[in-house]
Short mmCIF file of C-alpha atoms in Angstrom, two decimals:
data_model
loop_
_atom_site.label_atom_id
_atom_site.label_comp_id
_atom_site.label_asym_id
_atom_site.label_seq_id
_atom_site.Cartn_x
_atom_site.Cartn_y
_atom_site.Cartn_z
CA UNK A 3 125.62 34.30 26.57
CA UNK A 4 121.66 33.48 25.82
CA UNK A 5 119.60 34.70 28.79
CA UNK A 6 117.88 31.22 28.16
CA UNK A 7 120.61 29.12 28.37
CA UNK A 8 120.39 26.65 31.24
CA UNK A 9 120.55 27.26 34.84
CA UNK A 10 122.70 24.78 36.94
CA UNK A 11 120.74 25.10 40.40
CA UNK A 12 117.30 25.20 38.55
CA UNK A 13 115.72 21.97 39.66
CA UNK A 14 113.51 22.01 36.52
CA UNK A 15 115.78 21.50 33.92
CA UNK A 16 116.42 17.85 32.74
CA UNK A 17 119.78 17.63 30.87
CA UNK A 18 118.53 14.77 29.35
CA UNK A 19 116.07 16.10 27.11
CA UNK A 20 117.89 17.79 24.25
CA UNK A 21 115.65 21.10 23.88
CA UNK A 22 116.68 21.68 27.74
CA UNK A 23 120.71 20.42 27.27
CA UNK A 24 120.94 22.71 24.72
CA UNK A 25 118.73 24.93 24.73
CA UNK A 26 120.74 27.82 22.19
CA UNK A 27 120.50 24.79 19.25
CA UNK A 28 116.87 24.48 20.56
CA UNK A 29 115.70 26.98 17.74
CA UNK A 30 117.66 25.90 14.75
CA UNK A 31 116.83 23.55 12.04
CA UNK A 32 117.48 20.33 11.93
CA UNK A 33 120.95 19.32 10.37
CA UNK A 34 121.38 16.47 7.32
CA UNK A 35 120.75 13.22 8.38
CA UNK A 36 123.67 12.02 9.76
CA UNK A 37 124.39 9.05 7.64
CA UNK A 38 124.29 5.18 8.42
CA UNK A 39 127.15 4.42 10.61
CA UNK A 40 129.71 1.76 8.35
CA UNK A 41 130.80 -1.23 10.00
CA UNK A 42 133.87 0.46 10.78
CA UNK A 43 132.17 3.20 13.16
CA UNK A 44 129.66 0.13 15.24
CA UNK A 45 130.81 -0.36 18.58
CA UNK A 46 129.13 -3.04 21.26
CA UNK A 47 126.98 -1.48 23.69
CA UNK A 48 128.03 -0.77 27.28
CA UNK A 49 127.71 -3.44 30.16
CA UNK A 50 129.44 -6.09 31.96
CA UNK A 51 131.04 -6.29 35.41
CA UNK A 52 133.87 -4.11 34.92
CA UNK A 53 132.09 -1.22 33.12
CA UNK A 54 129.39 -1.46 36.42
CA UNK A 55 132.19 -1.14 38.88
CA UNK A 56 133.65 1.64 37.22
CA UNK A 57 130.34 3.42 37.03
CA UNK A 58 129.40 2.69 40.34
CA UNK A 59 132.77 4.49 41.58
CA UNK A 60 132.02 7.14 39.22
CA UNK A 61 128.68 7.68 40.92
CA UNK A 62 129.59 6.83 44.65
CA UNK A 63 132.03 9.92 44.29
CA UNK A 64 129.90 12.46 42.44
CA UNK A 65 131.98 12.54 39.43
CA UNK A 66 131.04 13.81 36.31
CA UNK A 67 132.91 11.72 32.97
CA UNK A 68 133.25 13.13 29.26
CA UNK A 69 132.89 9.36 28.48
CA UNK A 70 129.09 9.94 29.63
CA UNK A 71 128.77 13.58 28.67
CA UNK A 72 130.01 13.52 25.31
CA UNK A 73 128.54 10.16 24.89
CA UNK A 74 131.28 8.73 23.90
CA UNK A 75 131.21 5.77 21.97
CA UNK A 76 134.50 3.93 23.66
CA UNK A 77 132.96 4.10 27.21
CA UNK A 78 131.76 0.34 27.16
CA UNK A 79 135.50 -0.97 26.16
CA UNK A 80 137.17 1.65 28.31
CA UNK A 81 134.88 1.14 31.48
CA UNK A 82 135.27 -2.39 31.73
CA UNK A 83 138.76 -1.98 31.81
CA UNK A 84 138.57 0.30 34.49
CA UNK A 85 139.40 3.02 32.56
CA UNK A 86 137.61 6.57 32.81
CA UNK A 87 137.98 10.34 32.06
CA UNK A 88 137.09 12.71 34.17
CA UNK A 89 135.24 15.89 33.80
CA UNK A 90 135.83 18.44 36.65
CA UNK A 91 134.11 21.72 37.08
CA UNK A 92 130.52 20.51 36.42
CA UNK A 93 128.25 19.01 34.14
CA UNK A 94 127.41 22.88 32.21
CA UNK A 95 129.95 24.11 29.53
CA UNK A 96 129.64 28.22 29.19
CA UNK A 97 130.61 27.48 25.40
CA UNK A 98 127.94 26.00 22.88
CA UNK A 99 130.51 23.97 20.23
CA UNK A 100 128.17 22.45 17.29
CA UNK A 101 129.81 19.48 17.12
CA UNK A 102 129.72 18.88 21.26
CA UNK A 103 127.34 16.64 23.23
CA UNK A 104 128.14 18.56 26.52
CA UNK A 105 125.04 20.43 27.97
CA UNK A 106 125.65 24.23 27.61
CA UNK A 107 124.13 27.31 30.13
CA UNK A 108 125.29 28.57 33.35
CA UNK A 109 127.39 26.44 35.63
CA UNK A 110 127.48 26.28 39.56
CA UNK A 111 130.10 27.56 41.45
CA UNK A 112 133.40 25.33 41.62
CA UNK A 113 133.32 22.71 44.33
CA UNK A 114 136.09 22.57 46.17
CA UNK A 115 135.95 19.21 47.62
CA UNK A 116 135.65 17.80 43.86
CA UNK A 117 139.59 17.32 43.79
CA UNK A 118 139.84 14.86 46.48
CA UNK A 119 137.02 13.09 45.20
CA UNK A 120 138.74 12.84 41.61
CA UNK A 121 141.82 11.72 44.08
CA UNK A 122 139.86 9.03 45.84
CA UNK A 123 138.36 7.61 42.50
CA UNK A 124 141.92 7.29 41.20
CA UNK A 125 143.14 5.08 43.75
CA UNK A 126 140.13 3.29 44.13
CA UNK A 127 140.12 2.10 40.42
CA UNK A 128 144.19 1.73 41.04
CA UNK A 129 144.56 3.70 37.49
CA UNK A 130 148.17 4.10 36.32
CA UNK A 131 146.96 6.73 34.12
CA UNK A 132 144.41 9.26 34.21
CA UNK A 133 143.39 11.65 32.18
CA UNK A 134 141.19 14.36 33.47
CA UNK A 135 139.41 17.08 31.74
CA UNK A 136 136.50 19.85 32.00
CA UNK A 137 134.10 21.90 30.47
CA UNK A 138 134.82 25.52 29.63
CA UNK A 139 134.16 28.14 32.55
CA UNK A 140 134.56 31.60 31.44
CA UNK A 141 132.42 32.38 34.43
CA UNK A 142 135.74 32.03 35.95
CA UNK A 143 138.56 35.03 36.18
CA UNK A 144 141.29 32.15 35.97
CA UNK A 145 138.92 30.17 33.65
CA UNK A 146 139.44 27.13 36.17
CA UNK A 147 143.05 26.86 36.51
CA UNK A 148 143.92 26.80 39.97
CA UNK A 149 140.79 24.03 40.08
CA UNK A 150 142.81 22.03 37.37
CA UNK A 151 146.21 22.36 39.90
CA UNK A 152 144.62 21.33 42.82
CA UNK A 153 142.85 18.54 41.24
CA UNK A 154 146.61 17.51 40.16
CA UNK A 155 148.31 17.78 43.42
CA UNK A 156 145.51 15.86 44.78
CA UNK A 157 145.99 12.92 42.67
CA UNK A 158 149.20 12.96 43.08
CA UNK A 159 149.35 12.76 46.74
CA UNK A 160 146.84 9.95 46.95
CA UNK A 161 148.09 8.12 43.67
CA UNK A 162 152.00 8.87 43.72
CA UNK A 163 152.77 6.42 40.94
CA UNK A 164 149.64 7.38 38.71
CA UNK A 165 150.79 9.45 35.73
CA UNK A 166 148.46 13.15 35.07
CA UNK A 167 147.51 13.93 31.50
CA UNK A 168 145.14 16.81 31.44
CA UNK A 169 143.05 17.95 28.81
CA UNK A 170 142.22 21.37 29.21
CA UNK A 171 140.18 24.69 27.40
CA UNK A 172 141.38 27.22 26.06
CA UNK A 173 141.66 30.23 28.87
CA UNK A 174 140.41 32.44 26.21
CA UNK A 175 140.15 35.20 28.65
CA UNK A 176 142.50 34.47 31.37
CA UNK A 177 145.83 36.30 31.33
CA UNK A 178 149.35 34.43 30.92
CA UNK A 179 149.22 33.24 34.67
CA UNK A 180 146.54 31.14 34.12
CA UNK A 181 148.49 28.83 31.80
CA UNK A 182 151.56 29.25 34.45
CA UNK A 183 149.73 27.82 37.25
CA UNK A 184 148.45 24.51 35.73
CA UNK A 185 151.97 24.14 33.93
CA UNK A 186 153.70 24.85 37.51
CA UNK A 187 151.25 21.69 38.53
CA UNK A 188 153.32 19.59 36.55
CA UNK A 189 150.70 17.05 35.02
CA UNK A 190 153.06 14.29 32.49
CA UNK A 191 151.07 15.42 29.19
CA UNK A 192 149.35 18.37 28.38
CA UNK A 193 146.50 18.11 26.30
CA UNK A 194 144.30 21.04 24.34
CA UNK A 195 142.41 20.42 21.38
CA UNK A 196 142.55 22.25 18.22
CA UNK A 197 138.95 19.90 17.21
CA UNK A 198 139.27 20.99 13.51
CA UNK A 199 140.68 22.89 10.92
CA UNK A 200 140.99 26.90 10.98
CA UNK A 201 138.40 27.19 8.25
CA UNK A 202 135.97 25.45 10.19
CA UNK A 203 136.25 27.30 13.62
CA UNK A 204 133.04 30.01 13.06
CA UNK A 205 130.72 26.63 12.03
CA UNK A 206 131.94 24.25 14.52
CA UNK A 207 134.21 26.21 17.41
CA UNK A 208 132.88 29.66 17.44
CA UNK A 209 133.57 30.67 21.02
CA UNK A 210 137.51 29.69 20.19
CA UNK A 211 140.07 31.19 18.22
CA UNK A 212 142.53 28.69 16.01
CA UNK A 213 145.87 30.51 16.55
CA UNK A 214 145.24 31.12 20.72
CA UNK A 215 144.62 27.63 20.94
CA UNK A 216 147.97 26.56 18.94
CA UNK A 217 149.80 29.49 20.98
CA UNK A 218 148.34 28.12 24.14
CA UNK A 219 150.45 24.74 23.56
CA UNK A 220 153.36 26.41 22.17
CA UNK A 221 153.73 28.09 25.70
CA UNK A 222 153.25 25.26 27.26
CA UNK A 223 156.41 23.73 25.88
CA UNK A 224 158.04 27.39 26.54
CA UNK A 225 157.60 26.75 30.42
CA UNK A 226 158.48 23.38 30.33
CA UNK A 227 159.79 21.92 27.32
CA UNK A 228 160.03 18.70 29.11
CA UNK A 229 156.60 18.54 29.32
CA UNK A 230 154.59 16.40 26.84
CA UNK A 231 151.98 17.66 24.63
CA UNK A 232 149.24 16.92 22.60
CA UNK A 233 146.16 17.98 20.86
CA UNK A 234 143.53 16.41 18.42
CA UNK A 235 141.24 17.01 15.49
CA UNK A 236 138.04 15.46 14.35
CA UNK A 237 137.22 14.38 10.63
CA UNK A 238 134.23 14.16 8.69
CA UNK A 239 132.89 17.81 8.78
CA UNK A 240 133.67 19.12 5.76
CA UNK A 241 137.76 19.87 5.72
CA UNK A 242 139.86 18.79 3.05
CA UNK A 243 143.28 16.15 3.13
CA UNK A 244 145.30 19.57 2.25
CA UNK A 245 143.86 21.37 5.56
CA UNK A 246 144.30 18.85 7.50
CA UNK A 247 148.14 18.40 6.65
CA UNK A 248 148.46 22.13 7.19
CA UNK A 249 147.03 21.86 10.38
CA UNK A 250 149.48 19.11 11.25
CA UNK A 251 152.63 21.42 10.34
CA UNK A 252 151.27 23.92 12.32
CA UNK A 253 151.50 21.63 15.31
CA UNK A 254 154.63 20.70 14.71
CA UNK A 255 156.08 24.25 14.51
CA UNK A 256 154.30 24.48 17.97
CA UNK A 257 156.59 21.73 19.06
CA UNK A 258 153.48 19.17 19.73
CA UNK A 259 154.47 15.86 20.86
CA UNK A 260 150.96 13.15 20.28
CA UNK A 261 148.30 13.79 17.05
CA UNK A 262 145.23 12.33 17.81
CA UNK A 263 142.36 12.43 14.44
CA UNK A 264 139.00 10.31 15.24
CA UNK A 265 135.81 10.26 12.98
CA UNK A 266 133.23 12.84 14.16
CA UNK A 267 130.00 11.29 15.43
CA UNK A 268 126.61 13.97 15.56
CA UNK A 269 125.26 13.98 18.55
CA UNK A 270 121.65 14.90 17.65
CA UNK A 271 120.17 16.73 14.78
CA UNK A 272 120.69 19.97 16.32
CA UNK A 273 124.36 19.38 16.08
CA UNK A 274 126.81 20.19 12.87
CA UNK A 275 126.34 17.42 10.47
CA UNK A 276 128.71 14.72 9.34
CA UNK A 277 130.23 15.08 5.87
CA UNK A 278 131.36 11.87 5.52
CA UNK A 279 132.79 8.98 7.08
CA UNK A 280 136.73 8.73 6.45
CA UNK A 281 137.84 5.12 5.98
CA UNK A 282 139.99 3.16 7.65
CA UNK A 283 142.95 3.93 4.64
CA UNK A 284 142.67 7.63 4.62
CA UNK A 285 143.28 7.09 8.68
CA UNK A 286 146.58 5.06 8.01
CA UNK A 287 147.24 7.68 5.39
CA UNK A 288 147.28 10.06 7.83
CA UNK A 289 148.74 8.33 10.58
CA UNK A 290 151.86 8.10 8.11
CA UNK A 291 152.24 11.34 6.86
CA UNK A 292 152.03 12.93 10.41
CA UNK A 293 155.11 10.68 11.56
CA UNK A 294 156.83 11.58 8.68
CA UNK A 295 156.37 15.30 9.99
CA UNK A 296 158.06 14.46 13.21
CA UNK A 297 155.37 13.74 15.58
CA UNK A 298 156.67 11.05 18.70
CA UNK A 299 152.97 9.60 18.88
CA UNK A 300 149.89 9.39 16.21
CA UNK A 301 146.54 7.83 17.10
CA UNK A 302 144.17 8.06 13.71
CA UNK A 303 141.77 5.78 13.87
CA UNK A 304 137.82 6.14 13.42
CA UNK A 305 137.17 5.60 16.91
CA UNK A 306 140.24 7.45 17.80
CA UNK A 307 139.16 9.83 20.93
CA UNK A 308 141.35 12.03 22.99
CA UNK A 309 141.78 9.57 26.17
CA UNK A 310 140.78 6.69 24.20
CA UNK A 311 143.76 4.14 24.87
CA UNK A 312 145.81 7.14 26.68
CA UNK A 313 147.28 4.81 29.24
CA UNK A 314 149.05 2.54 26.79
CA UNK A 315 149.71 5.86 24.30
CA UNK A 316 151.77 7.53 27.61
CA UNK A 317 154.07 4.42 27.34
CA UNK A 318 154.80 3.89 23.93
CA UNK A 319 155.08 7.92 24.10
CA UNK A 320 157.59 8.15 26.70
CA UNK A 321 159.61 5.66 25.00
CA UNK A 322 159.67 7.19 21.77
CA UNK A 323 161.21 10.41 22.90
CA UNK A 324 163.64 7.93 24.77
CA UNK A 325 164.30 6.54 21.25
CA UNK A 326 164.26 10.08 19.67
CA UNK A 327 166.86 11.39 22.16
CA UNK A 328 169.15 7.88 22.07
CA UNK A 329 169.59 8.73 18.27
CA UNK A 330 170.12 12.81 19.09
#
């Protein structure tokens, strides 16, 4: 880790000025110009009554939200609807991903009241689904795992009926029990990214390691193989139609339940540039060819996103493997 990177308690950082959010990208050149956005990519912008109630909730209870963070470009649709992801273990990743909007440094220590407030937020907004993710902590021994269980069993006591998907790192360097303990936690679908093909990784996921992270949800299943899981690539930085149907049969020989492929967005110039933008065909393309490999649930869209819809995806999820195992 950069001595420079930032300091969470340092009260003269602004992570909203992009030199000080990222301050390892600080020093490189600017990327390509990412290109204009086509009419398929252009979203509305945020507002209304139900995206201000959600954010007020958000904000009344401290929480930090990938929707905001990653500047997501869903959060106006999903807000209104009452619909948000949240991002426990603070605001500061220790990992510095070129494609990611997340600020990068040093993070404070874990709070440990932020699971009841994740709790509290659920039942406020009366979500039947939630999805909750974090940033990486490798400042961690367990890399955040009992934080992720607790956070779990806390929603579930004060939201019984609300179904858990998580969407978790990598615990690089956290041994096997690690894993265990959020699996014992029992969240409904288990979520870990693979974010692009293996050829990609040292350009766009350097700190992460292609294989551990397919591994990673392989055990998962291992542990509890009636546990759903899923994972997610982006497209547009520079992979092929060949590696991305590799990466799909890898998934599947890791038993992976829900494909997820959205159109990668740059964040700033400092970020890895976009290729191209994939149309709407090559998505349905896609979308085909990865049921046809045997996953239960595809989302490949260009504004496909990893929570994006996740509520109604659970359903039509769960009742696919209901349909799978009817015809077994």
């Amino acid at each position: 880790m950069q001595a420079d990177f930032y300091q969470g308690n340092d009260p003269m950082r602004d992570l909203k000025l992009p030199d000080q959010r990222h301050p390892e990208k600080a020093h490189r050149p600017d990327q390509a110009v990412q290109p204009k956005k086509p009419s398929w990519i252009r979203v509305r912008a945020p507002g209304g009554e139900g995206y201000n109630q959600t954010r007020r909730i958000m904000r009344d209870n401290n929480l930090t939200t990938v929707c905001e963070e990653a500047g997501c470009p869903n959060v106006g649709e999903c807000w209104s609807q009452g619909h948000a992801t949240m991002m426990i273990m603070g605001e500061v990743c220790t990992r510095a991903c070129s494609f990611c909007n997340v600020a990068t440094g040093k993070p404070d220590a874990l709070d440990a009241f932020e699971p009841g407030r994740v709790a509290h937020a659920v039942a406020t907004l009366g979500l039947n689904h939630v999805v909750i993710t974090s940033v990486d902590r490798d400042d961690v021994a367990d890399g955040g795992a009992e934080h992720f269980a607790q956070t779990i069993r806390a929603v579930r006591h004060r939201a019984p009926d609300t179904t858990i998907e998580i969407l978790t790192p990598d615990f690089l360097r956290c041994d096997d029990s690690a894993l265990e303990t959020v699996v014992a936690a029992r969240p409904d679908v288990f979520n870990h990214n693979l974010e692009t093909v293996p050829g990609l990784y040292p350009s766009v996921r350097p700190g992460a390691r292609y294989f551990h992270s397919l591994r990673l949800l392989q055990r998962v299943k291992e542990l509890d193989p009636g546990m759903f899981t899923k994972s997610g690539i982006m497209v547009g930085l520079g992979e092929d139609r060949q590696s991305v149907s590799q990466v799909m049969d890898d998934m599947r020989a890791a038993d992976i339940d829900f494909l997820t492929i959205g159109q990668y967005l740059q964040p700033t110039p400092k970020h890895h540039h976009v290729d191209r933008f994939v149309t709407p065909e090559e998505f349905a393309a896609y979308e085909k060819a990865a049921y046809g490999k045997g996953f239960l649930m595809v989302s490949a869209t260009p504004l496909t996103r990893s929570s994006y819809h996740a509520g109604d995806d659970f359903a039509r999820l769960r009742s696919a493997r209901e349909a799978h195992l009817g015809r077994a």
